[in-house]
Amino acid sequence: MRRRLTGSLRARLLWFLLAAIVLAAGAQALVAYRTVLAEADDIFDYHMQQMALSLRAGLPPSAAVGGIGSGEQNFDFVVQVWTAEGVRIFESAEEAALPQLAVLGFADVHARGTTYRVFSMQTRGLVIQVAQDMAARRHMAGTLALRTIAPVALMAPLLMLVVWWVVSRSLAPVARVRKQVASRQADDLSPVSEEDLPEEVRPLVQELNLLFDRVRHAFDAQKHFVADAAHELRSPLAALKLQVQGLQRAPDDASRELAVSRLVAGIDRATRLVEQMLALARHEASMAAGAKPEAVDLCEVARLAVSDAVAAAQARGIDIGITHADAAVVSGQPEALRMLLRNLLENAVKYTPVEGRVDIGIAQQGDAVVLSVDDSGPGLPPMERERVLDRFYRSGETQAPGSGLGLAIVKSIADLHGATVALDTSPSLGGLRVLVRFAVRA
């Protein structure tokens, strides 16, 4: 039973409400009994006092009167009258055994195995005693309390039906959500309906929908990665196969060396493509996982990214460095931001002619931080500046090899951080300028 109560919210509510009804009825009965008993004490004390006052002139001082008979000994009130000398001249019940020397006023007296409420008064040499068995008062109070609680006891089944109906109606949306989730296929990650849900349950369903959304993004990223890998690796692998065949058919050493150099270049391109695809897939997986953001110093990110790209830049005699850096902290993922800037620098170094220049700038502009990368390369025509942010799209320029994923990764990471990416002509170097604008939250 304990396990069932713990597992079922409906059963728990019903049992608790039933216990509350029973306790409320018991408390009401107790309060009613004590209230009625107090009121009965006041009323009967008044009656006893009035009865004693009415007997002041009703009996002569010397008249000795016997009991009224055994057939009428069950009266609620017992009356005795005594003379000043201690002679009992009247009693309404035989063997009342009330004390002869009475305390004037009200008193509780134990006699005949019970407790009497006694009122005594003295007048014209007589002592009049009026007594009542307290059991009669308690019986009357219990009867009235029972009459008070009886409607509640009779209404308890109806109250339980009402409680059961209310609880069932209140938990119906929860049962509906359970049925929705239970009837789903494994690949159905659509949001669960939040219609008519109570406020206590809606946050749980909202978090469940957020989980579904993250899992859906993870599945989509996996599907995209598989589709992209199947599409994009086909051509490099076919080219590698042809280059291997050319190496096998090479008639002399010079032809073999040329075939080997082409094969190595093809392997490098395929390796770079796989690295970029894995980086993009890893980043999209981190987006789907909902990693918590951190405070990231963009100046430190820029220094690390320059250290990553400086070797390739020096190999081509390109001057790369940070020209301007305001103190700027943004909320995000440090490794992802480092990847973003590293891809921008690699792209700039790749398309910048020998002895060219690549500049990095970090500027605080009002409520935004702008990260800029300028190069002295050929730039991009305006009609291609949006398309190069798509996956596997490459500009018509063919002077540098690439996979077409570098700027797509930049766009994906910027979207993760709520930033925007814009491409323009560099006013200082004449080549391409890439601007990444981060909104700074207060």
Coordinates of C-alpha atoms in Angstrom, one line a residue:
M1 CA 0.0 0.0 0.0
R2 CA 2.8 2.4 0.8
R3 CA 4.4 1.7 -2.6
R4 CA 1.1 2.3 -4.4
L5 CA 0.6 5.6 -2.5
T6 CA 4.1 6.7 -3.3
G7 CA 3.8 5.8 -7.0
S8 CA 0.3 7.2 -7.7
L9 CA -0.3 11.0 -7.3
R10 CA -4.0 10.4 -7.6
A11 CA -4.1 7.8 -4.9
R12 CA -2.0 10.0 -2.7
L13 CA -4.3 13.0 -3.1
L14 CA -7.4 10.9 -2.5
W15 CA -6.1 9.3 0.7
F16 CA -4.8 12.6 2.0
L17 CA -8.1 14.4 1.3
L18 CA -10.1 11.5 2.9
A19 CA -7.9 11.7 6.0
A20 CA -8.5 15.5 6.0
I21 CA -12.2 15.0 5.8
V22 CA -12.2 12.5 8.6
L23 CA -10.0 14.6 10.8
A24 CA -12.1 17.7 10.1
A25 CA -15.3 15.8 11.0
G26 CA -13.6 14.5 14.3
A27 CA -12.5 18.0 15.2
Q28 CA -15.9 19.4 14.4
A29 CA -17.5 16.7 16.7
L30 CA -15.1 17.5 19.5
V31 CA -15.6 21.2 19.3
A32 CA -19.4 20.7 19.0
Y33 CA -19.4 18.4 22.1
R34 CA -17.4 20.8 24.2
T35 CA -19.4 23.8 23.1
V36 CA -22.7 22.1 23.7
L37 CA -21.5 20.8 27.1
A38 CA -20.5 24.3 28.2
E39 CA -23.8 25.8 27.0
A40 CA -25.7 23.0 28.8
D41 CA -23.8 23.7 32.0
D42 CA -24.9 27.3 31.8
I43 CA -28.5 26.5 31.0
F44 CA -28.9 23.8 33.7
D45 CA -27.1 25.8 36.3
Y46 CA -29.6 28.6 35.6
H47 CA -32.5 26.1 35.9
M48 CA -31.2 24.7 39.1
Q49 CA -30.9 28.2 40.6
Q50 CA -34.4 29.1 39.5
M51 CA -35.8 25.8 40.9
A52 CA -34.1 26.5 44.3
L53 CA -35.5 30.0 44.3
S54 CA -39.0 28.8 43.6
L55 CA -38.8 26.4 46.6
R56 CA -38.0 29.2 49.1
A57 CA -41.6 29.7 50.2
G58 CA -43.0 26.3 49.2
L59 CA -42.2 24.2 52.3
P60 CA -42.9 24.9 56.0
P61 CA -39.9 24.7 58.2
S62 CA -41.3 21.9 60.4
A63 CA -42.9 19.7 57.7
A64 CA -41.0 16.4 57.4
V65 CA -41.6 15.0 53.9
G66 CA -40.5 11.7 52.6
G67 CA -39.3 10.7 49.2
I68 CA -41.5 10.7 46.2
G69 CA -41.2 7.0 45.6
S70 CA -39.0 4.6 43.8
G71 CA -40.9 4.8 40.6
E72 CA -39.8 8.3 39.9
Q73 CA -36.2 8.1 41.0
N74 CA -34.8 8.7 37.5
F75 CA -35.6 12.5 37.4
D76 CA -32.6 14.5 36.2
F77 CA -32.9 16.8 39.2
V78 CA -32.6 15.8 42.8
V79 CA -34.0 18.2 45.4
Q80 CA -33.4 18.1 49.1
V81 CA -34.5 20.5 51.8
W82 CA -32.8 20.6 55.2
T83 CA -33.6 22.5 58.4
A84 CA -31.0 24.5 60.2
E85 CA -30.8 21.7 62.7
G86 CA -29.8 19.2 60.0
V87 CA -33.2 17.5 59.6
R88 CA -34.1 16.6 56.1
I89 CA -37.7 17.6 55.5
F90 CA -37.9 16.9 51.7
E91 CA -36.1 14.8 49.1
S92 CA -37.2 14.1 45.6
A93 CA -35.2 10.8 45.3
E94 CA -34.5 8.2 47.8
E95 CA -31.0 7.6 49.0
A96 CA -29.7 10.7 47.2
A97 CA -26.8 10.6 49.6
L98 CA -26.0 14.3 49.1
P99 CA -23.9 16.0 51.8
Q100 CA -25.9 17.5 54.7
L101 CA -23.5 20.4 55.2
A102 CA -23.6 21.9 51.8
V103 CA -21.4 24.6 50.4
L104 CA -23.6 27.5 49.4
G105 CA -23.6 28.1 45.7
F106 CA -22.5 25.6 43.1
A107 CA -20.3 22.6 43.8
D108 CA -19.5 19.2 42.2
V109 CA -20.2 16.3 44.6
H110 CA -19.3 12.6 44.2
A111 CA -22.2 10.4 45.4
R112 CA -23.9 7.1 44.4
G113 CA -21.0 6.3 42.1
T114 CA -21.4 9.4 40.0
T115 CA -20.8 13.1 40.0
Y116 CA -23.5 15.6 40.8
R117 CA -23.7 19.3 40.1
V118 CA -25.2 20.8 43.3
F119 CA -26.6 24.2 44.0
S120 CA -27.3 25.1 47.6
M121 CA -28.9 28.1 49.1
Q122 CA -30.1 29.1 52.6
T123 CA -33.4 30.9 53.2
R124 CA -35.6 31.3 56.4
G125 CA -33.7 28.6 58.3
L126 CA -33.8 26.1 55.5
V127 CA -31.1 24.8 53.2
I128 CA -32.3 24.0 49.7
Q129 CA -30.2 21.7 47.6
V130 CA -30.9 21.1 43.9
A131 CA -28.6 18.5 42.2
Q132 CA -28.2 17.0 38.8
D133 CA -26.3 14.0 37.6
M134 CA -23.5 15.2 35.2
A135 CA -24.0 12.1 33.1
A136 CA -27.2 13.5 31.9
R137 CA -25.5 16.7 30.7
R138 CA -22.8 14.7 29.0
H139 CA -25.4 12.5 27.3
M140 CA -27.3 15.4 26.0
A141 CA -24.1 17.1 24.8
G142 CA -23.0 13.9 23.0
T143 CA -26.5 13.6 21.4
L144 CA -26.4 17.2 20.1
A145 CA -22.8 16.8 18.9
L146 CA -23.8 13.6 17.0
R147 CA -26.7 15.4 15.4
T148 CA -24.2 18.1 14.4
I149 CA -21.7 15.7 12.8
A150 CA -24.3 13.3 11.3
P151 CA -24.8 15.4 8.1
V152 CA -21.0 15.5 7.6
A153 CA -20.8 11.7 8.0
L154 CA -23.7 11.2 5.6
M155 CA -22.2 13.6 3.1
A156 CA -18.7 12.0 3.3
P157 CA -19.3 9.6 0.4
L158 CA -20.6 12.5 -1.7
L159 CA -17.6 14.6 -0.7
M160 CA -15.3 11.7 -1.7
L161 CA -17.0 11.5 -5.1
V162 CA -16.6 15.2 -5.6
V163 CA -12.9 15.0 -4.5
W164 CA -12.3 12.0 -6.8
W165 CA -13.9 13.9 -9.7
V166 CA -11.9 17.1 -9.1
V167 CA -8.6 15.2 -8.7
S168 CA -9.3 13.2 -11.9
R169 CA -10.2 16.3 -13.8
S170 CA -7.1 18.1 -12.5
L171 CA -4.8 15.3 -13.4
A172 CA -6.4 14.6 -16.8
P173 CA -3.8 16.9 -18.7
V174 CA -1.0 15.0 -17.0
A175 CA -2.5 11.7 -18.2
R176 CA -2.9 13.2 -21.7
V177 CA 0.8 14.1 -21.8
R178 CA 1.7 10.6 -20.6
K179 CA -0.4 9.1 -23.4
Q180 CA 1.2 11.5 -26.0
V181 CA 4.7 10.4 -25.0
A182 CA 3.8 6.7 -24.7
S183 CA 2.2 6.6 -28.1
R184 CA 5.2 8.2 -29.9
Q185 CA 7.5 6.5 -32.3
A186 CA 11.2 6.5 -31.4
D187 CA 12.0 9.2 -34.1
D188 CA 9.1 11.5 -33.2
L189 CA 10.6 14.5 -31.4
S190 CA 7.8 17.0 -31.9
P191 CA 6.9 19.2 -28.9
V192 CA 4.4 17.9 -26.4
S193 CA 1.2 20.0 -26.2
E194 CA 1.1 22.4 -23.2
E195 CA -2.6 23.1 -23.6
D196 CA -4.6 23.3 -20.3
L197 CA -1.7 22.1 -18.2
P198 CA -1.6 23.2 -14.6
E199 CA 1.2 25.6 -13.6
E200 CA 2.9 23.0 -11.5
V201 CA 3.3 20.6 -14.6
R202 CA 3.9 23.1 -17.4
P203 CA 7.6 23.7 -16.5
L204 CA 8.2 20.0 -16.6
V205 CA 6.6 19.7 -20.1
Q206 CA 8.6 22.8 -21.2
E207 CA 11.8 21.2 -20.1
L208 CA 10.8 18.0 -21.9
N209 CA 10.2 19.9 -25.1
L210 CA 13.6 21.6 -24.8
L211 CA 15.1 18.2 -24.4
F212 CA 13.3 17.0 -27.5
D213 CA 14.5 20.0 -29.3
R214 CA 18.2 19.4 -28.3
V215 CA 17.9 15.7 -29.3
R216 CA 16.3 16.7 -32.6
H217 CA 19.2 19.1 -33.4
A218 CA 21.6 16.4 -32.5
F219 CA 19.9 14.0 -34.9
D220 CA 19.8 16.6 -37.6
A221 CA 23.5 17.4 -37.2
Q222 CA 24.2 13.7 -37.4
K223 CA 22.1 13.4 -40.6
H224 CA 23.7 16.4 -42.1
F225 CA 27.2 15.1 -41.3
V226 CA 26.5 11.7 -42.9
A227 CA 24.9 13.3 -45.9
D228 CA 27.8 15.8 -46.3
A229 CA 30.4 13.2 -45.8
A230 CA 28.8 10.9 -48.4
H231 CA 28.5 13.7 -50.8
E232 CA 31.8 15.6 -50.3
L233 CA 34.2 12.6 -49.8
R234 CA 33.1 10.9 -53.0
S235 CA 35.1 13.3 -55.2
P236 CA 38.3 13.4 -53.2
L237 CA 38.4 9.7 -52.8
A238 CA 37.8 9.2 -56.6
A239 CA 40.6 11.7 -57.3
L240 CA 42.9 9.8 -54.9
K241 CA 42.1 6.6 -56.7
L242 CA 42.9 8.2 -60.1
Q243 CA 46.2 9.6 -58.7
V244 CA 47.2 6.2 -57.4
Q245 CA 46.4 4.7 -60.8
G246 CA 48.5 7.4 -62.5
L247 CA 51.3 6.6 -60.1
Q248 CA 51.1 2.9 -61.1
R249 CA 51.2 3.8 -64.8
A250 CA 54.1 6.3 -64.5
P251 CA 56.7 5.3 -67.1
D252 CA 59.7 7.1 -65.5
D253 CA 60.9 8.6 -62.2
A254 CA 59.9 12.2 -63.2
S255 CA 56.3 11.0 -63.9
R256 CA 56.3 9.1 -60.6
E257 CA 57.5 12.1 -58.6
L258 CA 54.8 14.2 -60.2
A259 CA 52.1 11.6 -59.5
V260 CA 53.4 11.3 -55.9
S261 CA 53.2 15.0 -55.4
R262 CA 49.7 15.1 -56.7
L263 CA 48.7 12.2 -54.5
V264 CA 50.2 13.9 -51.4
A265 CA 48.3 17.1 -52.3
G266 CA 45.1 15.1 -52.8
I267 CA 45.6 13.4 -49.4
D268 CA 46.2 16.8 -47.8
R269 CA 43.0 18.2 -49.3
A270 CA 41.0 15.1 -48.2
T271 CA 42.5 15.4 -44.7
R272 CA 41.6 19.0 -44.5
L273 CA 38.1 18.3 -45.6
V274 CA 37.7 15.6 -43.0
E275 CA 39.1 17.9 -40.3
Q276 CA 36.7 20.7 -41.2
M277 CA 33.7 18.3 -41.4
L278 CA 34.6 16.8 -38.0
A279 CA 35.0 20.3 -36.5
L280 CA 31.6 21.4 -37.9
A281 CA 30.0 18.2 -36.6
R282 CA 31.6 18.6 -33.2
H283 CA 30.5 22.2 -32.9
E284 CA 26.9 21.3 -33.9
A285 CA 26.9 18.5 -31.3
S286 CA 28.0 21.0 -28.7
M287 CA 25.1 23.3 -29.8
A288 CA 22.6 20.4 -29.5
A289 CA 24.0 19.5 -26.0
G290 CA 23.3 23.0 -24.8
A291 CA 26.7 23.6 -23.1
K292 CA 26.6 26.4 -20.5
P293 CA 28.2 29.7 -21.6
E294 CA 31.2 31.2 -19.9
A295 CA 32.7 34.7 -19.8
V296 CA 35.2 34.8 -22.6
D297 CA 38.0 37.4 -23.1
L298 CA 38.1 38.1 -26.8
C299 CA 41.6 39.5 -26.6
E300 CA 42.9 36.3 -25.2
V301 CA 41.0 34.3 -27.9
A302 CA 42.6 36.6 -30.5
R303 CA 46.1 35.9 -29.2
L304 CA 45.6 32.2 -29.2
A305 CA 44.1 32.2 -32.7
V306 CA 47.1 34.3 -34.0
S307 CA 49.5 31.7 -32.5
D308 CA 47.6 29.0 -34.4
A309 CA 47.8 30.8 -37.7
V310 CA 51.2 32.4 -37.5
A311 CA 53.2 29.5 -38.9
A312 CA 51.1 29.3 -42.1
A313 CA 51.3 33.1 -42.4
Q314 CA 55.1 33.2 -42.0
A315 CA 55.5 30.5 -44.6
R316 CA 54.0 32.8 -47.1
G317 CA 55.6 36.0 -45.8
I318 CA 52.2 37.4 -44.6
D319 CA 52.2 40.0 -41.8
I320 CA 49.5 38.9 -39.3
G321 CA 48.7 40.7 -36.1
I322 CA 46.3 42.5 -33.8
T323 CA 46.0 46.2 -34.7
H324 CA 43.4 47.3 -32.2
A325 CA 42.0 45.5 -29.2
D326 CA 39.5 47.0 -26.7
A327 CA 38.9 45.1 -23.5
A328 CA 35.9 43.0 -24.4
V329 CA 34.2 40.0 -22.6
V330 CA 31.4 38.1 -24.2
S331 CA 29.3 35.1 -23.0
G332 CA 30.0 31.9 -24.9
Q333 CA 32.3 28.9 -25.5
P334 CA 36.0 29.8 -25.5
E335 CA 37.0 26.8 -27.7
A336 CA 34.2 27.6 -30.2
L337 CA 35.2 31.2 -30.4
R338 CA 38.8 30.3 -30.9
M339 CA 37.8 28.0 -33.8
L340 CA 35.7 30.9 -35.3
L341 CA 38.7 33.3 -35.3
R342 CA 41.1 30.6 -36.4
N343 CA 39.0 29.7 -39.4
L344 CA 38.7 33.4 -40.3
L345 CA 42.5 33.8 -40.1
E346 CA 43.2 30.6 -42.1
N347 CA 40.8 31.7 -44.8
A348 CA 42.4 35.2 -44.9
V349 CA 46.0 33.7 -45.0
K350 CA 44.9 31.3 -47.7
Y351 CA 43.5 34.0 -50.1
T352 CA 46.1 36.7 -49.3
P353 CA 48.9 37.0 -51.8
V354 CA 52.5 36.4 -50.7
E355 CA 53.9 39.3 -48.7
G356 CA 50.4 40.4 -47.9
R357 CA 48.8 41.4 -44.7
V358 CA 46.1 40.3 -42.3
D359 CA 44.8 42.5 -39.5
I360 CA 42.6 41.7 -36.5
G361 CA 40.6 44.3 -34.6
I362 CA 38.4 44.2 -31.5
A363 CA 36.3 47.3 -30.9
Q364 CA 33.6 48.1 -28.3
Q365 CA 30.8 49.9 -30.0
G366 CA 28.0 50.9 -27.6
D367 CA 26.2 47.7 -26.4
A368 CA 28.1 45.5 -28.9
V369 CA 31.6 44.1 -29.5
V370 CA 32.8 43.9 -33.1
L371 CA 35.5 41.4 -34.1
S372 CA 37.0 42.3 -37.5
V373 CA 39.5 40.4 -39.8
D374 CA 40.9 42.4 -42.8
D375 CA 43.1 41.0 -45.5
S376 CA 44.9 42.4 -48.5
G377 CA 43.6 39.7 -50.8
P378 CA 41.4 40.0 -53.9
G379 CA 38.2 40.2 -51.8
L380 CA 34.8 38.9 -52.9
P381 CA 32.2 40.2 -55.3
P382 CA 29.1 41.5 -53.6
M383 CA 26.8 38.8 -55.0
E384 CA 28.9 36.0 -53.5
R385 CA 29.3 37.5 -49.9
E386 CA 26.2 35.7 -48.6
R387 CA 26.7 32.5 -50.5
V388 CA 30.2 31.8 -49.1
L389 CA 28.6 31.3 -45.7
D390 CA 26.9 28.2 -47.0
R391 CA 28.4 24.8 -46.7
F392 CA 30.7 23.6 -49.4
Y393 CA 30.3 26.7 -51.4
R394 CA 33.6 28.1 -52.9
S395 CA 34.1 31.3 -54.7
G396 CA 34.9 31.3 -58.4
E397 CA 38.5 32.2 -57.6
T398 CA 40.6 29.0 -57.7
Q399 CA 43.9 30.3 -56.6
A400 CA 43.7 28.5 -53.2
P401 CA 42.5 25.0 -52.3
G402 CA 39.7 24.6 -49.7
S403 CA 36.7 22.6 -48.7
G404 CA 34.1 25.4 -48.5
L405 CA 33.5 24.8 -44.8
G406 CA 35.6 27.4 -43.1
L407 CA 33.1 30.3 -43.3
A408 CA 30.2 27.9 -42.8
I409 CA 31.7 27.0 -39.4
V410 CA 32.2 30.7 -38.6
K411 CA 28.5 31.3 -39.3
S412 CA 27.4 28.3 -37.2
I413 CA 29.5 29.4 -34.2
A414 CA 28.3 33.0 -34.5
D415 CA 24.7 31.8 -34.5
L416 CA 25.4 29.8 -31.4
H417 CA 26.6 33.0 -29.7
G418 CA 23.8 35.2 -31.0
A419 CA 26.3 37.1 -33.2
T420 CA 26.0 38.3 -36.8
V421 CA 28.5 37.8 -39.6
A422 CA 28.9 40.4 -42.3
L423 CA 31.3 40.5 -45.3
D424 CA 32.5 43.8 -46.8
T425 CA 35.5 45.4 -48.5
S426 CA 38.4 46.2 -46.2
P427 CA 38.8 50.0 -46.2
S428 CA 42.4 49.8 -45.0
L429 CA 43.8 46.8 -46.9
G430 CA 41.5 46.6 -49.9
G431 CA 40.7 42.9 -49.6
L432 CA 37.9 41.2 -47.7
R433 CA 36.7 42.4 -44.3
V434 CA 34.7 40.0 -42.0
L435 CA 32.8 41.6 -39.2
V436 CA 31.4 39.5 -36.3
R437 CA 29.2 41.5 -34.0
F438 CA 28.4 40.3 -30.5
A439 CA 25.6 41.7 -28.5
V440 CA 26.8 42.4 -24.9
R441 CA 24.1 41.5 -22.3
A442 CA 23.8 43.7 -19.3

